[in-house]
Amino acid sequence: MIYIKDISIVDGVSEIPYKGDIVIDMGKIVKIGKGLDVDFKNAITINGKGLHILPGLVDMHCHLREPGYEYKEDIESGTKSAAAGGFTSISAMANTNPPIDNGGMVNFIKSRAKEVGIVKVYPIATITKGLQGKEITEIGELYEAGAVALSDDGMPVKDSNVMKLALQYSRMFNMLIISHCEDLDLAADGVMNEGYMSTILGLKGINRAAEEIGIARDIILAKHYKTHIHIAHVSTSGSVELIRQAKHEGIPITCETAPHYFSATDEWVDGYDTNTKVNPPLRTVDDVEAIKKGLMDGTIDVIATDHAPHHMDEKNIEYNLAAFGISGFETAFSLAYTNLVEQGIFNLSTLVEKMSSKPANILGIDGGKIKEGCIADMTIVDLNREYIVDVDNFYSKGKNNPFNGKKLKGQVLYTIVDGKIVYEKGKIV
Ligand code: DOR
Ligand code: ZN
């Protein structure tokens, strides 16, 4: 039994946090109230004074790298990293080696996660066999095995007819399609945002059009085939505008951005820190403003980490050759709190919506609420605590994070999964 005393509760429904006590037993929230009568001898007590409790964070886009790239991350290290970031449920992308493109592979992820995972892992399977973009996977089989969504993330589905077929089949099973939007011919071998900074730095640019063309195509497909598409990692002002317009017209589109797209710009590439190399690339100040506005007005539904850990050897090389990706679990909450809530973009309950309720809802999984009778997946944070990011303290094998050394506000103190404390003040329990 866990007794959490005198804490501010952000329950995923109410607009304003309220104070109370919470009792957790047998994996569930059994009581929420004030001055509860508890058998203290048998309870772990957490003094919640000055702290906030949120529904466990849900990340609908991350890369755990197992199988095939365990030198970058594996399910054990990745779920520890997620727990340290306050996440209780995560959905893992399918661009592993081999990719998650059949029922057996989905079952492998589920059973490995049961064995070594400390948070809940929901597998995403590929849209196309072998991530080749040619032939759609056996969607019924993937559904039966327990995949929560389909995505070729890391690669776009270039062939519109293949995407159309994926939409038509996925609809039969109510399976979500998550689309990585990128015109590969246009992006070519670019390594950062195309613009003033790429010219100054002498690096090949990726024009924003590469992302926006992909999004425009998917909006048109979603419209004509009346099927929901979720757009991954939105990074440009033009993308936000396309999605805003599509939603206005009632087209079934949702989307996510990642913390680095509202916390950093292409100016950070100055100095050639390869930890700033990510796909889509960091954009400009105007884009950051547009992303914030999109989050504020509801155009952007979700904040996902796109946690993309890489090995040192893939980052400690010249910018042109380095791998794309940011190891993001362990800075996501603090970046969102520091750069959105503290900046007055929105309040804590909207942060919980974007990082817990909405992603759970879009994936159709449990989560996003603190309510009597609910599964006890929760995150306790100290919003007043400032700290300096130190990648050496990451549980992730991937130390590739451009916010290393930066001061952030709002720190995750406890992560509770199924009523069990899995992370407590810097330590995996
Ligand atoms: O930066 C990225 N890294 N973007 C992607 O789309 C894929 C990801 C990865 O798998 O490393
Ligand atoms: Zn990704």
Short mmCIF file of C-alpha atoms and ligand atoms in Angstrom, two decimals:
data_model
loop_
_atom_site.label_atom_id
_atom_site.label_comp_id
_atom_site.label_asym_id
_atom_site.label_seq_id
_atom_site.Cartn_x
_atom_site.Cartn_y
_atom_site.Cartn_z
CA MET A 1 0.00 0.00 0.00
CA ILE A 2 1.18 3.53 -0.77
CA TYR A 3 -0.18 6.57 1.01
CA ILE A 4 0.53 9.89 -0.67
CA LYS A 5 -0.20 12.73 1.69
CA ASP A 6 -1.13 16.33 1.06
CA ILE A 7 -0.27 16.55 -2.63
CA SER A 8 -1.57 18.76 -5.46
CA ILE A 9 -3.51 16.53 -7.82
CA VAL A 10 -3.73 17.17 -11.56
CA ASP A 11 -6.27 14.50 -12.42
CA GLY A 12 -6.44 14.74 -16.21
CA VAL A 13 -10.00 16.12 -16.11
CA SER A 14 -10.12 19.14 -13.79
CA GLU A 15 -8.70 22.41 -15.06
CA ILE A 16 -7.22 23.41 -11.68
CA PRO A 17 -5.11 21.16 -9.41
CA TYR A 18 -6.58 20.39 -5.97
CA LYS A 19 -5.00 19.21 -2.74
CA GLY A 20 -5.64 15.79 -1.32
CA ASP A 21 -4.34 12.40 -0.20
CA ILE A 22 -4.20 9.31 -2.39
CA VAL A 23 -4.21 5.68 -1.30
CA ILE A 24 -2.89 3.03 -3.70
CA ASP A 25 -3.41 -0.67 -3.10
CA MET A 26 -3.25 -3.78 -5.26
CA GLY A 27 -2.12 -1.71 -8.24
CA LYS A 28 -5.10 0.63 -8.14
CA ILE A 29 -6.05 4.03 -6.79
CA VAL A 30 -8.45 3.04 -4.03
CA LYS A 31 -9.13 6.37 -2.39
CA ILE A 32 -8.70 10.07 -3.06
CA GLY A 33 -9.66 12.50 -0.31
CA LYS A 34 -8.54 14.54 2.65
CA GLY A 35 -7.32 13.25 5.99
CA LEU A 36 -7.86 9.63 4.98
CA ASP A 37 -7.97 6.89 7.58
CA VAL A 38 -5.08 4.63 6.63
CA ASP A 39 -3.33 1.70 8.26
CA PHE A 40 -0.01 3.53 8.26
CA LYS A 41 2.01 0.57 9.53
CA ASN A 42 1.51 -1.24 6.24
CA ALA A 43 1.82 1.75 3.98
CA ILE A 44 4.75 3.43 2.28
CA THR A 45 4.10 7.10 2.95
CA ILE A 46 5.10 9.85 0.55
CA ASN A 47 4.89 13.38 1.88
CA GLY A 48 3.45 15.29 -1.07
CA LYS A 49 3.75 18.74 0.42
CA GLY A 50 4.85 21.16 -2.30
CA LEU A 51 4.66 18.43 -4.96
CA HIS A 52 2.25 17.64 -7.79
CA ILE A 53 0.95 14.26 -8.88
CA LEU A 54 0.01 13.69 -12.52
CA PRO A 55 -1.43 10.77 -14.44
CA GLY A 56 1.58 8.73 -15.62
CA LEU A 57 3.08 10.29 -18.73
CA VAL A 58 2.41 8.45 -21.99
CA ASP A 59 4.89 8.63 -24.87
CA MET A 60 3.44 7.57 -28.19
CA HIS A 61 6.71 7.82 -30.13
CA CYS A 62 10.04 6.40 -29.01
CA HIS A 63 12.76 4.08 -30.24
CA LEU A 64 13.89 1.28 -27.92
CA ARG A 65 16.23 -0.24 -30.57
CA GLU A 66 15.69 -3.87 -29.55
CA PRO A 67 16.15 -6.15 -31.44
CA GLY A 68 19.21 -5.43 -33.50
CA TYR A 69 20.62 -2.21 -32.12
CA GLU A 70 21.06 -3.07 -28.47
CA TYR A 71 24.35 -1.20 -28.47
CA LYS A 72 22.27 2.01 -28.76
CA GLU A 73 19.49 1.02 -26.32
CA ASP A 74 17.47 -2.02 -25.30
CA ILE A 75 14.10 -2.57 -23.70
CA GLU A 76 15.60 -2.71 -20.22
CA SER A 77 17.67 0.47 -20.47
CA GLY A 78 15.00 2.24 -22.53
CA THR A 79 12.22 1.57 -20.03
CA LYS A 80 14.46 2.66 -17.15
CA SER A 81 15.12 5.87 -19.03
CA ALA A 82 11.38 6.28 -19.64
CA ALA A 83 10.64 5.76 -15.92
CA ALA A 84 13.27 8.36 -15.02
CA GLY A 85 11.46 10.72 -17.39
CA GLY A 86 8.11 10.12 -15.66
CA PHE A 87 6.65 7.89 -18.39
CA THR A 88 4.52 4.94 -17.34
CA SER A 89 3.45 3.85 -20.85
CA ILE A 90 5.38 4.14 -24.08
CA SER A 91 4.83 2.96 -27.62
CA ALA A 92 7.95 1.77 -29.37
CA MET A 93 8.65 2.37 -33.05
CA ALA A 94 9.23 -0.53 -35.40
CA ASN A 95 12.49 0.46 -37.14
CA THR A 96 14.49 -2.22 -35.35
CA ASN A 97 16.59 -4.90 -37.04
CA PRO A 98 14.71 -6.92 -38.14
CA PRO A 99 11.79 -4.50 -38.16
CA ILE A 100 8.56 -5.28 -36.27
CA ASP A 101 6.63 -6.37 -39.35
CA ASN A 102 4.93 -9.62 -38.31
CA GLY A 103 3.00 -11.06 -35.38
CA GLY A 104 5.98 -12.99 -34.06
CA MET A 105 8.01 -9.82 -33.74
CA VAL A 106 5.16 -8.01 -31.98
CA ASN A 107 5.02 -10.90 -29.52
CA PHE A 108 8.78 -10.72 -29.04
CA ILE A 109 8.55 -7.07 -27.99
CA LYS A 110 5.67 -7.80 -25.65
CA SER A 111 7.42 -10.71 -23.97
CA ARG A 112 10.78 -8.91 -23.66
CA ALA A 113 8.97 -5.93 -22.16
CA LYS A 114 7.29 -8.23 -19.63
CA GLU A 115 10.61 -9.81 -18.78
CA VAL A 116 12.87 -6.76 -18.46
CA GLY A 117 10.69 -3.66 -18.90
CA ILE A 118 9.79 -1.50 -15.92
CA VAL A 119 7.13 0.59 -17.66
CA LYS A 120 4.38 -0.54 -20.05
CA VAL A 121 5.53 -1.01 -23.63
CA TYR A 122 3.03 -0.98 -26.49
CA PRO A 123 4.52 -2.18 -29.77
CA ILE A 124 4.05 -0.30 -33.02
CA ALA A 125 4.44 -2.42 -36.16
CA THR A 126 5.55 -1.33 -39.60
CA ILE A 127 3.19 -0.26 -42.37
CA THR A 128 5.28 -2.04 -45.00
CA LYS A 129 7.16 -5.32 -45.00
CA GLY A 130 10.81 -4.85 -44.06
CA LEU A 131 10.27 -1.05 -43.97
CA GLN A 132 10.74 -1.24 -47.72
CA GLY A 133 7.74 0.90 -48.64
CA LYS A 134 6.57 -1.60 -51.26
CA GLU A 135 4.08 -4.05 -49.79
CA ILE A 136 1.81 -3.58 -46.77
CA THR A 137 2.18 -5.86 -43.76
CA GLU A 138 -0.42 -8.44 -42.61
CA ILE A 139 -2.39 -5.90 -40.62
CA GLY A 140 -4.88 -8.43 -39.18
CA GLU A 141 -2.04 -10.53 -37.83
CA LEU A 142 -0.34 -7.49 -36.29
CA TYR A 143 -3.61 -6.43 -34.70
CA GLU A 144 -4.21 -9.90 -33.28
CA ALA A 145 -0.68 -9.95 -31.86
CA GLY A 146 -1.30 -6.64 -30.06
CA ALA A 147 0.32 -3.87 -32.09
CA VAL A 148 -1.29 -0.55 -31.12
CA ALA A 149 -0.42 1.35 -34.29
CA LEU A 150 1.38 1.10 -37.61
CA SER A 151 4.31 3.26 -38.69
CA ASP A 152 7.37 3.13 -40.93
CA ASP A 153 8.82 5.96 -38.81
CA GLY A 154 12.38 6.76 -39.72
CA MET A 155 11.21 6.42 -43.32
CA PRO A 156 8.20 7.88 -45.14
CA VAL A 157 5.79 5.68 -47.10
CA LYS A 158 6.72 7.18 -50.44
CA ASP A 159 4.23 5.33 -52.63
CA SER A 160 0.79 6.93 -52.23
CA ASN A 161 -0.96 3.79 -53.41
CA VAL A 162 0.75 1.76 -50.70
CA MET A 163 -0.35 4.37 -48.14
CA LYS A 164 -3.89 4.22 -49.51
CA LEU A 165 -3.98 0.41 -49.11
CA ALA A 166 -2.59 0.72 -45.58
CA LEU A 167 -5.37 3.17 -44.72
CA GLN A 168 -8.07 0.95 -46.16
CA TYR A 169 -6.88 -2.19 -44.38
CA SER A 170 -5.99 -0.53 -41.07
CA ARG A 171 -9.50 0.91 -40.89
CA MET A 172 -10.95 -2.61 -40.68
CA PHE A 173 -9.08 -3.14 -37.43
CA ASN A 174 -9.29 0.42 -36.19
CA MET A 175 -5.48 0.53 -36.23
CA LEU A 176 -3.87 3.95 -36.12
CA ILE A 177 -1.44 4.93 -38.87
CA ILE A 178 1.42 7.18 -37.72
CA SER A 179 3.10 8.91 -40.62
CA HIS A 180 6.71 10.07 -40.88
CA CYS A 181 6.33 12.82 -43.49
CA GLU A 182 9.39 13.50 -45.61
CA ASP A 183 9.94 13.92 -49.33
CA LEU A 184 13.19 11.97 -49.56
CA ASP A 185 14.14 13.33 -52.99
CA LEU A 186 13.88 16.86 -51.69
CA ALA A 187 15.53 16.16 -48.33
CA ALA A 188 18.28 14.35 -50.25
CA ASP A 189 21.45 14.28 -48.18
CA GLY A 190 20.68 17.37 -46.10
CA VAL A 191 21.78 17.34 -42.48
CA MET A 192 20.14 20.43 -40.95
CA ASN A 193 17.41 22.98 -41.66
CA GLU A 194 17.95 24.78 -44.96
CA GLY A 195 18.34 28.51 -44.46
CA TYR A 196 20.65 31.21 -43.20
CA MET A 197 22.35 28.96 -40.65
CA SER A 198 23.04 26.11 -43.08
CA THR A 199 24.64 28.63 -45.45
CA ILE A 200 26.77 30.14 -42.68
CA LEU A 201 27.84 26.73 -41.42
CA GLY A 202 28.42 25.26 -44.87
CA LEU A 203 26.16 22.28 -44.22
CA LYS A 204 23.66 20.87 -46.69
CA GLY A 205 20.14 21.94 -45.83
CA ILE A 206 16.81 20.11 -45.67
CA ASN A 207 14.12 22.43 -46.96
CA ARG A 208 10.96 22.67 -44.87
CA ALA A 209 9.06 21.73 -48.02
CA ALA A 210 10.28 18.14 -47.60
CA GLU A 211 8.14 17.80 -44.47
CA GLU A 212 5.22 19.90 -45.66
CA ILE A 213 4.78 18.05 -48.96
CA GLY A 214 4.54 14.79 -47.04
CA ILE A 215 1.96 16.24 -44.66
CA ALA A 216 -0.08 17.76 -47.49
CA ARG A 217 -0.21 14.39 -49.24
CA ASP A 218 -1.36 12.62 -46.10
CA ILE A 219 -4.02 15.23 -45.39
CA ILE A 220 -5.40 14.66 -48.88
CA LEU A 221 -5.34 10.88 -48.39
CA ALA A 222 -7.02 11.16 -44.98
CA LYS A 223 -9.68 13.35 -46.53
CA HIS A 224 -10.46 11.16 -49.53
CA TYR A 225 -10.26 7.83 -47.74
CA LYS A 226 -11.91 9.20 -44.59
CA THR A 227 -9.30 7.55 -42.38
CA HIS A 228 -7.45 8.95 -39.41
CA ILE A 229 -3.73 9.65 -39.89
CA HIS A 230 -1.49 10.78 -37.03
CA ILE A 231 1.42 12.94 -38.20
CA ALA A 232 4.69 12.33 -36.37
CA HIS A 233 7.18 14.99 -35.23
CA VAL A 234 5.77 18.22 -36.68
CA SER A 235 8.52 20.87 -36.84
CA THR A 236 7.65 23.75 -39.19
CA SER A 237 5.23 26.68 -39.13
CA GLY A 238 3.93 25.59 -42.55
CA SER A 239 3.13 22.11 -41.21
CA VAL A 240 1.20 23.60 -38.30
CA GLU A 241 -0.78 25.75 -40.73
CA LEU A 242 -1.59 22.80 -43.03
CA ILE A 243 -2.84 20.74 -40.08
CA ARG A 244 -4.78 23.65 -38.61
CA GLN A 245 -6.56 24.11 -41.93
CA ALA A 246 -7.22 20.37 -42.30
CA LYS A 247 -8.72 20.15 -38.82
CA HIS A 248 -10.83 23.18 -39.61
CA GLU A 249 -12.24 21.29 -42.59
CA GLY A 250 -12.99 18.27 -40.41
CA ILE A 251 -10.34 15.99 -41.93
CA PRO A 252 -9.39 13.18 -39.48
CA ILE A 253 -5.84 14.27 -38.67
CA THR A 254 -4.00 14.39 -35.36
CA CYS A 255 -0.36 15.22 -34.79
CA GLU A 256 2.50 15.45 -32.36
CA THR A 257 5.60 17.52 -31.90
CA ALA A 258 8.68 16.75 -29.78
CA PRO A 259 10.23 18.89 -27.01
CA HIS A 260 13.27 19.85 -29.11
CA TYR A 261 11.02 21.54 -31.69
CA PHE A 262 9.82 24.10 -29.13
CA SER A 263 13.06 24.28 -27.13
CA ALA A 264 15.87 24.69 -29.67
CA THR A 265 16.58 26.19 -33.09
CA ASP A 266 18.99 25.66 -35.98
CA GLU A 267 21.24 28.28 -34.36
CA TRP A 268 22.16 25.52 -31.92
CA VAL A 269 23.96 23.74 -34.78
CA ASP A 270 26.60 26.49 -34.63
CA GLY A 271 29.59 24.69 -33.13
CA TYR A 272 28.68 21.51 -34.99
CA ASP A 273 27.38 19.68 -31.92
CA THR A 274 26.05 16.49 -33.54
CA ASN A 275 23.57 16.13 -30.67
CA THR A 276 21.60 18.82 -32.50
CA LYS A 277 21.31 16.56 -35.56
CA VAL A 278 17.79 15.19 -35.73
CA ASN A 279 15.22 14.41 -38.39
CA PRO A 280 13.20 16.51 -39.04
CA PRO A 281 15.87 19.09 -38.21
CA LEU A 282 15.75 21.88 -35.62
CA ARG A 283 14.14 24.87 -37.33
CA THR A 284 14.06 28.65 -36.76
CA VAL A 285 12.76 30.98 -34.06
CA ASP A 286 9.61 31.57 -36.15
CA ASP A 287 8.96 27.85 -36.33
CA VAL A 288 9.39 27.50 -32.57
CA GLU A 289 6.79 30.26 -32.11
CA ALA A 290 4.41 28.52 -34.54
CA ILE A 291 4.83 25.17 -32.76
CA LYS A 292 4.01 26.85 -29.43
CA LYS A 293 0.97 28.51 -30.96
CA GLY A 294 -0.13 25.18 -32.45
CA LEU A 295 0.15 23.55 -29.04
CA MET A 296 -1.76 26.39 -27.47
CA ASP A 297 -4.71 26.39 -29.90
CA GLY A 298 -5.04 22.61 -30.07
CA THR A 299 -3.69 22.14 -33.60
CA ILE A 300 -0.91 20.01 -32.09
CA ASP A 301 -2.52 17.27 -30.02
CA VAL A 302 0.44 15.57 -28.41
CA ILE A 303 3.99 16.06 -27.17
CA ALA A 304 5.94 12.85 -27.87
CA THR A 305 9.64 12.42 -27.18
CA ASP A 306 10.84 10.75 -30.40
CA HIS A 307 13.47 9.33 -28.02
CA ALA A 308 16.14 8.25 -30.52
CA PRO A 309 19.23 7.02 -28.68
CA HIS A 310 22.49 6.46 -30.58
CA HIS A 311 25.94 5.20 -29.66
CA MET A 312 28.74 7.67 -29.00
CA ASP A 313 30.58 6.38 -32.05
CA GLU A 314 27.66 7.43 -34.24
CA LYS A 315 27.70 10.96 -32.80
CA ASN A 316 31.36 11.72 -32.09
CA ILE A 317 32.09 12.12 -35.79
CA GLU A 318 31.74 14.90 -38.30
CA TYR A 319 28.32 16.50 -38.61
CA ASN A 320 27.64 15.20 -42.11
CA LEU A 321 28.15 11.59 -41.04
CA ALA A 322 26.52 11.58 -37.61
CA ALA A 323 23.25 9.73 -36.95
CA PHE A 324 19.97 11.65 -36.68
CA GLY A 325 18.26 11.59 -33.28
CA ILE A 326 17.99 12.87 -29.71
CA SER A 327 17.85 10.75 -26.56
CA GLY A 328 14.81 12.49 -25.15
CA PHE A 329 12.99 10.62 -22.37
CA GLU A 330 14.87 12.18 -19.49
CA THR A 331 14.46 15.83 -20.47
CA ALA A 332 10.95 15.79 -22.01
CA PHE A 333 8.89 16.75 -18.96
CA SER A 334 11.28 19.47 -17.80
CA LEU A 335 11.54 20.97 -21.29
CA ALA A 336 7.77 21.09 -21.60
CA TYR A 337 7.38 22.57 -18.12
CA THR A 338 10.20 25.11 -18.53
CA ASN A 339 9.46 26.22 -22.08
CA LEU A 340 5.67 25.96 -22.17
CA VAL A 341 4.07 26.15 -18.72
CA GLU A 342 6.60 28.58 -17.21
CA GLN A 343 6.36 30.69 -20.37
CA GLY A 344 2.58 30.92 -20.03
CA ILE A 345 1.84 28.97 -23.24
CA PHE A 346 -0.54 26.75 -21.30
CA ASN A 347 -1.16 25.42 -17.80
CA LEU A 348 -0.21 22.17 -16.12
CA SER A 349 -3.51 20.48 -16.93
CA THR A 350 -2.95 21.09 -20.65
CA LEU A 351 0.57 19.71 -20.31
CA VAL A 352 -0.99 16.56 -18.80
CA GLU A 353 -3.44 16.44 -21.69
CA LYS A 354 -0.63 16.62 -24.29
CA MET A 355 1.71 14.22 -22.49
CA SER A 356 -0.75 11.72 -21.03
CA SER A 357 -4.51 11.80 -21.72
CA LYS A 358 -4.40 12.66 -25.42
CA PRO A 359 -1.72 10.17 -26.48
CA ALA A 360 -3.47 7.44 -24.43
CA ASN A 361 -6.72 8.36 -26.10
CA ILE A 362 -5.26 8.40 -29.63
CA LEU A 363 -3.59 5.02 -29.11
CA GLY A 364 -6.69 3.60 -27.41
CA ILE A 365 -4.77 2.53 -24.31
CA ASP A 366 -5.40 2.95 -20.62
CA GLY A 367 -4.08 6.09 -18.95
CA GLY A 368 -4.41 9.82 -18.58
CA LYS A 369 -6.56 9.93 -15.46
CA ILE A 370 -6.28 9.98 -11.68
CA LYS A 371 -9.56 8.57 -10.42
CA GLU A 372 -10.69 6.12 -7.76
CA GLY A 373 -10.69 2.63 -9.24
CA CYS A 374 -8.13 3.48 -11.94
CA ILE A 375 -4.85 1.65 -12.47
CA ALA A 376 -2.23 3.45 -10.36
CA ASP A 377 0.08 4.77 -13.10
CA MET A 378 1.26 8.13 -11.83
CA THR A 379 4.12 10.62 -11.84
CA ILE A 380 5.11 12.91 -8.97
CA VAL A 381 6.96 16.09 -9.87
CA ASP A 382 8.55 19.00 -8.07
CA LEU A 383 7.75 22.06 -10.15
CA ASN A 384 9.98 24.36 -8.12
CA ARG A 385 13.11 22.34 -8.48
CA GLU A 386 15.72 23.64 -10.92
CA TYR A 387 18.54 21.40 -12.04
CA ILE A 388 21.29 21.15 -14.64
CA VAL A 389 20.87 18.40 -17.24
CA ASP A 390 23.72 15.90 -17.04
CA VAL A 391 23.66 13.14 -19.64
CA ASP A 392 26.07 11.11 -17.51
CA ASN A 393 23.14 10.57 -15.14
CA PHE A 394 20.86 9.26 -17.91
CA TYR A 395 19.55 5.72 -17.61
CA SER A 396 19.41 5.64 -21.40
CA LYS A 397 22.46 4.21 -23.16
CA GLY A 398 22.07 7.17 -25.52
CA LYS A 399 23.81 10.27 -24.16
CA ASN A 400 22.95 12.23 -27.31
CA ASN A 401 21.00 15.18 -25.97
CA PRO A 402 21.67 18.83 -26.92
CA PHE A 403 20.27 20.12 -23.60
CA ASN A 404 23.19 18.71 -21.63
CA GLY A 405 24.46 21.40 -19.24
CA LYS A 406 21.29 23.50 -19.51
CA LYS A 407 19.29 24.57 -16.48
CA LEU A 408 15.69 23.33 -16.49
CA LYS A 409 12.80 23.70 -14.06
CA GLY A 410 10.37 20.99 -12.95
CA GLN A 411 11.80 17.62 -12.03
CA VAL A 412 10.29 14.15 -11.96
CA LEU A 413 10.68 12.66 -8.47
CA TYR A 414 8.64 9.45 -8.53
CA THR A 415 7.20 7.21 -11.23
CA ILE A 416 4.57 4.71 -10.17
CA VAL A 417 3.50 1.86 -12.47
CA ASP A 418 0.63 -0.47 -11.52
CA GLY A 419 0.86 0.82 -7.95
CA LYS A 420 4.56 0.11 -7.63
CA ILE A 421 7.24 2.79 -7.29
CA VAL A 422 9.67 2.10 -10.16
CA TYR A 423 11.64 5.34 -9.96
CA GLU A 424 12.39 7.46 -6.91
CA LYS A 425 14.57 10.57 -6.79
CA GLY A 426 17.26 9.59 -9.26
CA LYS A 427 17.13 5.87 -8.53
CA ILE A 428 15.43 3.00 -10.32
CA VAL A 429 13.72 1.02 -7.57
O1 DOR B 1 16.04 11.81 -35.77
C1 DOR B 1 15.43 10.78 -36.02
N1 DOR B 1 15.86 9.60 -35.52
N2 DOR B 1 14.36 10.83 -36.80
C2 DOR B 1 13.75 9.72 -37.24
O2 DOR B 1 12.77 9.83 -37.95
C3 DOR B 1 14.27 8.38 -36.89
C4 DOR B 1 15.05 8.43 -35.64
C5 DOR B 1 15.89 7.19 -35.41
O3 DOR B 1 15.35 6.08 -35.57
O4 DOR B 1 17.04 7.35 -35.03
ZN ZN B 2 10.93 8.52 -34.52
#
